[in-house]
Amino acid sequence: MKEIRTLETMQNPNIKTKMFEGIGHFFKEDPVKIMEAYDINEEPKKFITNWVKDLVL
């Protein structure tokens, strides 16, 4: 994807990219019920949590 290539060319160590197969914009399978939009799948949740922890430490 063009967006990922653009992010990777920035060479910023705080930027990480990862593709999650079968998961849409809200990190859930499509379609998303609006009331469940923030209850994301476990794999991206762990990835994002670890990314934030790495930034803080």
PDB file of C-alpha atoms in Angstrom, residues 12-49:
ATOM      1  CA  ASN A  12      11.344   7.410  12.131  1.00  0.00           C
ATOM      2  CA  PRO A  13      12.051   4.721  14.774  1.00  0.00           C
ATOM      3  CA  ASN A  14       8.762   5.599  16.524  1.00  0.00           C
ATOM      4  CA  ILE A  15       6.713   4.673  13.460  1.00  0.00           C
ATOM      5  CA  LYS A  16       5.868   0.980  13.056  1.00  0.00           C
ATOM      6  CA  THR A  17       3.739  -0.546  10.335  1.00  0.00           C
ATOM      7  CA  LYS A  18       1.953  -3.883  10.362  1.00  0.00           C
ATOM      8  CA  MET A  19      -0.711  -5.386   8.139  1.00  0.00           C
ATOM      9  CA  PHE A  20      -3.485  -7.345   9.847  1.00  0.00           C
ATOM     10  CA  GLU A  21      -5.170  -9.681   7.358  1.00  0.00           C
ATOM     11  CA  GLY A  22      -8.965  -9.665   7.331  1.00  0.00           C
ATOM     12  CA  ILE A  23      -9.240  -6.694   9.684  1.00  0.00           C
ATOM     13  CA  GLY A  24     -10.722  -3.391   8.553  1.00  0.00           C
ATOM     14  CA  HIS A  25     -10.251   0.244   9.505  1.00  0.00           C
ATOM     15  CA  PHE A  26     -11.549  -0.264  13.055  1.00  0.00           C
ATOM     16  CA  PHE A  27      -9.227  -3.279  13.657  1.00  0.00           C
ATOM     17  CA  LYS A  28     -12.243  -5.574  13.468  1.00  0.00           C
ATOM     18  CA  GLU A  29     -13.796  -7.770  10.847  1.00  0.00           C
ATOM     19  CA  ASP A  30     -16.186  -5.853   8.614  1.00  0.00           C
ATOM     20  CA  PRO A  31     -18.980  -4.878   9.026  1.00  0.00           C
ATOM     21  CA  VAL A  32     -18.593  -3.052  12.327  1.00  0.00           C
ATOM     22  CA  LYS A  33     -21.469  -2.301  14.649  1.00  0.00           C
ATOM     23  CA  ILE A  34     -20.921   1.269  15.840  1.00  0.00           C
ATOM     24  CA  MET A  35     -21.302   0.389  19.543  1.00  0.00           C
ATOM     25  CA  GLU A  36     -18.546  -2.234  19.206  1.00  0.00           C
ATOM     26  CA  ALA A  37     -16.115  -0.092  17.195  1.00  0.00           C
ATOM     27  CA  TYR A  38     -13.633   0.360  20.049  1.00  0.00           C
ATOM     28  CA  ASP A  39     -13.600  -3.273  21.142  1.00  0.00           C
ATOM     29  CA  ILE A  40     -10.810  -4.189  18.713  1.00  0.00           C
ATOM     30  CA  ASN A  41      -9.391  -7.637  17.962  1.00  0.00           C
ATOM     31  CA  GLU A  42      -6.742  -9.010  20.311  1.00  0.00           C
ATOM     32  CA  GLU A  43      -3.778  -9.079  17.872  1.00  0.00           C
ATOM     33  CA  PRO A  44      -3.837  -5.359  16.959  1.00  0.00           C
ATOM     34  CA  LYS A  45      -4.665  -4.486  20.583  1.00  0.00           C
ATOM     35  CA  LYS A  46      -1.461  -6.216  21.770  1.00  0.00           C
ATOM     36  CA  PHE A  47       0.606  -4.677  18.954  1.00  0.00           C
ATOM     37  CA  ILE A  48      -0.596  -1.137  19.742  1.00  0.00           C
ATOM     38  CA  THR A  49      -0.188  -1.625  23.508  1.00  0.00           C
TER      39      THR A  49
END
